Amino acid sequence: MALYDNLKKVEGSPGIYYKDLYSRFPEKRSISEVDYRKIKEGAIELVLRLKVSGRQTHKTLTFKAMTMGRAVKEAASERVKLLQQFKEGAISQEGAKTLKALWEDYLRLKESSLSPENVKIQRLIFGKHIEPYIGSKQIKRVTTRDLQGIVNRILANGGKPRTAKNIQDYMRPFFNYAIDLNIVSHNPATKLNIPKFDNKRYFEMDVDSARQLFRAILDYPDPLYRGIFVFLIHGRRLNEVLSLQWQNVKREQGVYIIEAEYNKARRTMAYPLTSYLLEVLEQQPEYHRGLVFRAKTTGGKINRGTLRRHWERVTATARVLGMRIHDTRHLIGYLMANDGVSLEAIGKVLGHNNATTTARYSTLSLKTAEAVTDRLLRKIGE
């Protein structure tokens, strides 16, 4: 997405623009304080536009767990500071920073809008594949050739194309950040040559095996992990389940909410509470706020290694060895497709956000999603 796509001028705040990532205001060119109330979830991105010595520049700020009104005030203050820094020549020193130094600045800024797991992975990729070769190079001297050399080295050493693609996926927004700061004028990560690859995992299972798995989940003795696995077989991603908050379980409406910051579609989604979900929720200690599924010792998020060990016991009981946790989503999609469920309905259940698919299933109701989910679970629960 280009920097100025979906930018809405913030009325009454010169040089500040709201980045409408979730298309809340598709018909508007500017937003006022009256519109702030519609911005209730997800990170807020504001773009500062500055004109210094006749040259236009910009900077993107990300705010999390903050109201729009407060974010605008913070952005206005930052814009004043930035203008002063430009006038004093302080910003010109940024160009002398090394790639590693600016990368650390960038990740600290992004920590508020990325999951801890994502930040950890980006640090690992940078530390293993990028820092040893060009980490000490001045940011303004890094070229496409440097980055292509890293990609080629990964592939030559037997690395996966997906790993090589990660270099581009992480470096492209990083250099956009450097452009925002007026440190570099172009993005060297945009034209990397990455070989095409099929990153899809294909998973098939017959109905009898699916029944065994379903039964092994429902009979699993630990209510904490049983609850997590039941949510997974409703098509949820693992991070969506582990991040689910009690305040987003709306029993009276018969739905639960996955907030935009925790799902891949980056949109707040509502899903039906089936009888299976209601049953496992009843078995969890209810704190009324905070995480639904909490680690027994720390009260925080559940360790994925521990979760994986419980999953291995489930699959061993069901005799479906080699099945990953994420394969539950593929399994649900596969079984629904083979049961004659439409692609639109499958998309609604799984929370897909593909541009083509979304337009086709966006009118489907939660009742439709609930009906097709119940139909499948009844079939494999027989």
Coordinates of C-alpha atoms in Angstrom, one line a residue:
M1 CA 0.0 0.0 0.0
A2 CA 1.4 3.4 -0.9
L3 CA 2.0 5.8 1.9
Y4 CA -0.8 8.2 1.0
D5 CA -3.4 5.5 0.2
N6 CA -6.5 6.0 2.4
L7 CA -5.2 9.1 4.2
K8 CA -7.8 11.4 5.7
K9 CA -6.9 14.9 6.8
V10 CA -7.5 15.5 10.5
E11 CA -9.6 18.7 10.7
G12 CA -8.2 21.3 13.0
S13 CA -4.7 19.7 13.1
P14 CA -2.4 21.1 10.4
G15 CA -0.2 18.5 8.7
I16 CA -1.8 15.5 10.4
Y17 CA -3.5 12.7 8.5
Y18 CA -5.3 9.6 9.7
K19 CA -4.4 6.4 7.9
D20 CA -7.7 4.7 7.3
L21 CA -6.4 1.1 7.3
Y22 CA -9.8 -0.5 8.0
S23 CA -11.8 1.7 5.5
R24 CA -14.0 3.3 8.2
F25 CA -14.4 6.5 6.2
P26 CA -14.3 5.4 2.5
E27 CA -16.2 8.4 1.2
K28 CA -14.4 11.1 3.3
R29 CA -11.3 13.2 2.5
S30 CA -11.1 14.5 6.1
I31 CA -12.4 13.6 9.5
S32 CA -13.5 15.7 12.5
E33 CA -13.7 15.1 16.2
V34 CA -17.3 13.7 15.6
D35 CA -15.7 10.8 13.6
Y36 CA -13.3 9.9 16.4
R37 CA -15.9 7.8 18.2
K38 CA -15.9 5.3 15.2
I39 CA -12.2 4.6 15.8
K40 CA -12.5 2.2 18.7
E41 CA -10.2 -0.8 18.1
G42 CA -6.8 -1.6 16.5
A43 CA -3.7 0.5 16.3
I44 CA -4.1 4.1 15.1
E45 CA -1.7 5.3 12.4
L46 CA -1.2 9.0 11.9
V47 CA 1.0 10.5 9.2
L48 CA 2.8 13.8 9.8
R49 CA 3.5 16.0 6.7
L50 CA 6.2 18.6 7.0
K51 CA 7.7 21.1 4.6
V52 CA 11.3 22.0 5.4
S53 CA 13.3 24.3 3.1
G54 CA 10.8 23.8 0.4
R55 CA 11.0 20.0 0.5
Q56 CA 8.1 17.9 1.5
T57 CA 8.7 15.1 4.0
H58 CA 6.6 12.9 6.2
K59 CA 6.7 10.5 9.2
T60 CA 4.3 7.8 10.3
L61 CA 3.4 7.3 14.0
T62 CA 1.6 4.3 15.4
F63 CA -0.5 4.5 18.6
K64 CA -1.9 1.6 20.5
A65 CA -4.4 1.5 23.4
M66 CA -5.1 5.2 23.0
T67 CA -8.1 7.2 22.0
M68 CA -8.0 9.0 18.7
G69 CA -8.2 12.4 20.4
R70 CA -5.2 11.6 22.6
A71 CA -3.3 10.2 19.6
V72 CA -3.9 13.5 17.6
K73 CA -2.6 15.6 20.5
E74 CA 0.5 13.4 20.7
A75 CA 1.0 13.6 17.0
A76 CA 0.7 17.4 17.0
S77 CA 3.3 17.6 19.8
E78 CA 5.7 15.3 17.8
R79 CA 5.2 17.4 14.7
V80 CA 6.3 20.5 16.5
K81 CA 9.4 18.7 17.9
L82 CA 10.2 17.3 14.4
L83 CA 10.0 20.8 12.8
Q84 CA 12.3 22.1 15.5
Q85 CA 14.8 19.3 14.9
F86 CA 14.8 19.9 11.2
K87 CA 15.5 23.6 11.8
E88 CA 18.4 22.8 14.1
G89 CA 19.9 20.2 11.8
A90 CA 19.5 17.3 14.2
I91 CA 17.7 15.0 11.7
S92 CA 20.6 15.2 9.2
Q93 CA 22.7 13.0 11.6
E94 CA 20.3 10.1 11.1
G95 CA 21.8 9.3 7.7
A96 CA 25.0 8.3 9.4
K97 CA 23.3 5.6 11.4
T98 CA 24.1 2.0 10.7
L99 CA 21.5 -0.4 9.4
K100 CA 21.5 -2.2 12.7
A101 CA 21.1 1.0 14.8
L102 CA 18.1 2.2 12.7
W103 CA 16.6 -1.3 12.7
E104 CA 16.6 -1.2 16.5
D105 CA 14.9 2.2 16.4
Y106 CA 12.3 0.8 14.0
L107 CA 11.5 -2.3 16.0
R108 CA 11.1 -0.3 19.2
L109 CA 8.6 1.9 17.3
K110 CA 6.7 -1.1 15.9
E111 CA 6.5 -3.1 19.1
S112 CA 3.2 -1.3 19.9
S113 CA 1.5 -2.5 16.7
L114 CA 3.1 -6.0 16.2
S115 CA 2.7 -9.1 18.3
P116 CA 5.6 -10.1 20.6
E117 CA 6.0 -13.3 18.5
N118 CA 6.3 -11.2 15.3
V119 CA 8.9 -8.9 16.8
K120 CA 10.9 -11.9 18.0
I121 CA 10.9 -13.5 14.6
Q122 CA 12.0 -10.3 12.9
R123 CA 14.9 -10.0 15.3
L124 CA 15.9 -13.6 14.7
I125 CA 15.8 -13.2 10.9
F126 CA 17.8 -9.9 11.0
G127 CA 20.3 -11.3 13.4
K128 CA 21.0 -14.4 11.4
H129 CA 20.8 -13.3 7.8
I130 CA 21.2 -9.5 7.6
E131 CA 23.3 -8.2 10.5
P132 CA 26.5 -10.3 9.9
Y133 CA 26.8 -9.0 6.3
I134 CA 25.5 -5.4 6.2
G135 CA 24.5 -4.6 9.8
S136 CA 27.4 -2.2 10.2
K137 CA 26.8 -0.4 6.9
Q138 CA 25.4 3.1 6.9
I139 CA 21.7 3.0 6.1
K140 CA 22.0 5.4 3.2
R141 CA 24.6 3.2 1.6
V142 CA 22.6 0.0 1.6
T143 CA 21.7 -1.0 -2.0
T144 CA 19.4 -3.5 -3.7
R145 CA 22.5 -5.4 -4.6
D146 CA 23.3 -5.9 -0.9
L147 CA 19.9 -7.2 -0.1
Q148 CA 19.8 -9.4 -3.2
G149 CA 23.1 -10.9 -2.1
I150 CA 21.6 -11.9 1.2
V151 CA 18.6 -13.5 -0.6
N152 CA 20.9 -15.4 -3.0
R153 CA 23.1 -16.6 -0.1
I154 CA 20.0 -18.0 1.7
L155 CA 18.9 -19.9 -1.4
A156 CA 22.5 -21.1 -2.2
N157 CA 22.8 -22.6 1.3
G158 CA 19.7 -24.6 0.9
G159 CA 17.4 -22.1 2.7
K160 CA 13.7 -22.1 1.8
P161 CA 12.3 -19.5 -0.6
R162 CA 9.9 -18.5 2.2
T163 CA 12.9 -17.4 4.3
A164 CA 14.3 -15.4 1.4
K165 CA 10.9 -13.8 1.0
N166 CA 11.0 -12.8 4.6
I167 CA 14.0 -10.6 3.9
Q168 CA 11.9 -8.5 1.5
D169 CA 8.8 -8.6 3.7
Y170 CA 10.7 -7.1 6.6
M171 CA 13.1 -4.8 4.8
R172 CA 10.5 -3.1 2.6
P173 CA 8.5 -1.5 5.5
F174 CA 11.8 -0.8 7.3
F175 CA 13.1 1.3 4.4
N176 CA 9.7 3.0 4.0
Y177 CA 10.3 4.1 7.6
A178 CA 13.7 5.4 6.6
I179 CA 12.1 7.3 3.7
D180 CA 9.5 8.7 6.2
L181 CA 12.4 10.1 8.2
N182 CA 14.0 11.6 5.1
I183 CA 17.1 9.5 5.5
V184 CA 17.0 7.8 2.2
S185 CA 15.1 8.7 -1.0
H186 CA 14.2 5.2 -2.4
N187 CA 13.5 1.7 -1.1
P188 CA 16.2 -0.9 -2.1
A189 CA 13.9 -3.8 -1.0
T190 CA 11.2 -3.3 -3.6
K191 CA 12.9 -4.9 -6.6
L192 CA 14.4 -8.0 -5.1
N193 CA 14.2 -11.1 -7.2
I194 CA 12.5 -13.8 -5.2
P195 CA 11.7 -17.2 -6.8
K196 CA 8.0 -18.1 -6.9
F197 CA 7.0 -20.9 -4.5
D198 CA 3.9 -22.6 -3.3
N199 CA 3.7 -21.9 0.4
K200 CA 0.3 -23.7 0.9
R201 CA 0.1 -26.7 3.0
Y202 CA -2.4 -29.2 1.8
F203 CA -4.2 -31.3 4.4
E204 CA -6.8 -34.0 3.9
M205 CA -8.5 -36.3 6.4
D206 CA -11.5 -38.7 6.0
V207 CA -14.6 -38.2 8.1
D208 CA -13.9 -41.2 10.3
S209 CA -10.4 -39.8 11.3
A210 CA -12.0 -36.4 11.8
R211 CA -14.5 -38.0 14.2
Q212 CA -11.6 -39.6 16.1
L213 CA -9.9 -36.3 16.4
F214 CA -13.0 -34.5 17.5
R215 CA -13.8 -37.1 20.1
A216 CA -10.2 -37.0 21.4
I217 CA -10.5 -33.2 21.8
L218 CA -13.9 -33.3 23.6
D219 CA -12.6 -36.1 25.9
Y220 CA -9.3 -34.4 26.7
P221 CA -9.0 -34.3 30.5
D222 CA -7.6 -30.8 31.0
P223 CA -10.4 -28.2 30.6
L224 CA -7.9 -25.4 29.8
Y225 CA -6.4 -27.1 26.7
R226 CA -9.7 -28.7 25.8
G227 CA -11.2 -25.2 25.5
I228 CA -8.4 -24.0 23.3
F229 CA -8.6 -27.0 21.0
V230 CA -12.4 -26.6 20.7
F231 CA -11.9 -23.0 19.5
L232 CA -9.3 -24.2 17.0
I233 CA -11.7 -26.7 15.4
H234 CA -14.1 -23.8 14.9
G235 CA -11.6 -22.4 12.4
R236 CA -9.7 -19.9 14.7
R237 CA -6.0 -19.3 14.4
L238 CA -4.0 -20.1 17.5
N239 CA -3.0 -16.5 18.2
E240 CA -6.7 -15.5 18.0
V241 CA -7.6 -18.0 20.6
L242 CA -4.7 -17.3 23.0
S243 CA -5.4 -13.6 22.8
L244 CA -9.2 -13.8 23.3
Q245 CA -10.4 -11.5 26.0
W246 CA -13.4 -12.1 28.4
Q247 CA -14.8 -8.7 27.5
N248 CA -15.1 -9.9 23.9
V249 CA -17.2 -12.9 24.7
K250 CA -20.8 -11.5 24.2
R251 CA -23.1 -14.3 25.5
E252 CA -26.2 -12.2 25.2
Q253 CA -25.5 -11.6 21.5
G254 CA -24.3 -15.1 21.0
V255 CA -21.0 -14.0 19.5
Y256 CA -17.3 -13.6 20.4
I257 CA -15.1 -10.9 19.0
I258 CA -11.6 -11.2 17.6
E259 CA -10.0 -7.8 17.6
A260 CA -8.2 -6.4 14.6
E261 CA -4.7 -6.5 16.1
Y262 CA -4.9 -10.2 16.8
N263 CA -6.2 -11.5 13.4
K264 CA -4.4 -11.8 10.1
A265 CA -7.1 -9.9 8.3
R266 CA -6.4 -6.9 10.5
R267 CA -10.2 -6.4 10.9
T268 CA -12.3 -6.8 13.9
M269 CA -14.4 -10.0 13.3
A270 CA -17.4 -11.5 15.0
Y271 CA -18.1 -15.3 15.2
P272 CA -21.0 -17.3 16.6
L273 CA -20.8 -18.9 20.0
T274 CA -21.9 -22.5 19.3
S275 CA -23.0 -24.9 22.0
Y276 CA -19.6 -26.5 22.0
L277 CA -17.9 -23.1 22.7
L278 CA -20.4 -22.1 25.4
E279 CA -19.7 -25.5 27.1
V280 CA -15.9 -25.0 27.2
L281 CA -16.2 -21.4 28.3
E282 CA -18.3 -22.5 31.2
Q283 CA -15.4 -24.7 32.3
Q284 CA -12.9 -21.8 32.4
P285 CA -12.4 -19.7 35.5
E286 CA -14.1 -16.4 34.6
Y287 CA -12.1 -13.2 35.5
H288 CA -14.6 -11.0 33.6
R289 CA -11.7 -9.1 32.0
G290 CA -8.4 -10.1 30.5
L291 CA -7.4 -13.4 28.8
V292 CA -9.9 -16.2 28.6
F293 CA -7.2 -18.9 28.4
R294 CA -4.4 -18.1 31.0
A295 CA -1.2 -20.0 31.9
K296 CA -1.8 -21.8 35.2
T297 CA 1.4 -20.5 36.8
T298 CA 1.9 -17.0 35.5
G299 CA -1.7 -15.9 34.6
G300 CA -0.3 -14.7 31.3
K301 CA -0.4 -16.1 27.7
I302 CA 0.1 -19.8 27.4
N303 CA 3.5 -21.1 26.3
R304 CA 3.2 -22.5 22.8
G305 CA 5.7 -25.3 23.6
T306 CA 3.5 -26.5 26.5
L307 CA 0.5 -26.3 24.2
R308 CA 2.2 -28.3 21.5
R309 CA 2.8 -31.1 24.0
H310 CA -0.9 -31.3 24.9
W311 CA -1.8 -31.3 21.2
E312 CA 0.6 -34.2 20.5
R313 CA -1.3 -36.2 23.2
V314 CA -4.6 -35.4 21.5
T315 CA -3.3 -36.5 18.0
A316 CA -1.7 -39.6 19.4
T317 CA -5.0 -40.6 21.0
A318 CA -6.8 -39.9 17.7
R319 CA -4.1 -41.7 15.8
V320 CA -3.6 -38.8 13.4
L321 CA 0.2 -38.3 13.9
G322 CA 2.0 -35.5 12.1
M323 CA -0.9 -33.0 12.3
R324 CA 0.1 -29.5 13.2
I325 CA -2.1 -27.2 15.4
H326 CA -2.7 -24.9 12.4
D327 CA -3.8 -27.8 10.3
T328 CA -7.1 -27.7 12.1
R329 CA -8.0 -24.7 9.9
H330 CA -7.1 -26.6 6.7
L331 CA -9.1 -29.5 8.0
I332 CA -12.2 -27.5 8.6
G333 CA -12.0 -25.9 5.2
Y334 CA -11.4 -29.2 3.5
L335 CA -14.3 -31.0 5.2
M336 CA -16.7 -28.2 4.6
A337 CA -15.7 -28.0 0.9
N338 CA -16.2 -31.8 0.5
D339 CA -19.6 -31.5 2.3
G340 CA -20.8 -29.1 -0.3
V341 CA -20.5 -25.9 1.7
S342 CA -20.0 -22.8 -0.5
L343 CA -16.7 -21.0 -0.6
E344 CA -18.5 -17.9 0.6
A345 CA -19.6 -19.7 3.8
I346 CA -16.2 -21.3 4.3
G347 CA -14.7 -17.8 4.1
K348 CA -17.1 -16.5 6.7
V349 CA -16.2 -19.4 9.1
L350 CA -12.5 -19.1 8.7
G351 CA -12.3 -15.3 8.6
H352 CA -10.6 -15.0 5.3
N353 CA -9.9 -11.5 4.0
N354 CA -9.0 -12.2 0.4
A355 CA -10.1 -9.2 -1.8
T356 CA -11.9 -11.4 -4.2
T357 CA -13.5 -13.7 -1.7
T358 CA -14.5 -10.9 0.7
A359 CA -16.7 -9.2 -1.9
R360 CA -18.5 -12.5 -2.4
Y361 CA -19.2 -13.5 1.2
S362 CA -19.4 -10.1 2.9
T363 CA -23.2 -10.2 2.9
L364 CA -23.4 -13.6 4.7
S365 CA -24.8 -13.4 8.2
L366 CA -23.4 -14.8 11.4
K367 CA -26.4 -17.2 11.3
T368 CA -25.1 -18.7 8.1
A369 CA -21.6 -19.2 9.7
E370 CA -23.3 -20.7 12.7
A371 CA -25.4 -23.1 10.6
V372 CA -22.5 -24.5 8.5
T373 CA -20.3 -24.8 11.6
D374 CA -23.0 -26.7 13.6
R375 CA -23.7 -28.9 10.6
L376 CA -20.0 -29.9 10.3
L377 CA -19.5 -30.5 14.0
R378 CA -22.6 -32.6 14.3
K379 CA -21.4 -34.7 11.4
I380 CA -18.0 -35.4 12.8
G381 CA -19.4 -35.6 16.4
E382 CA -21.8 -38.5 15.6

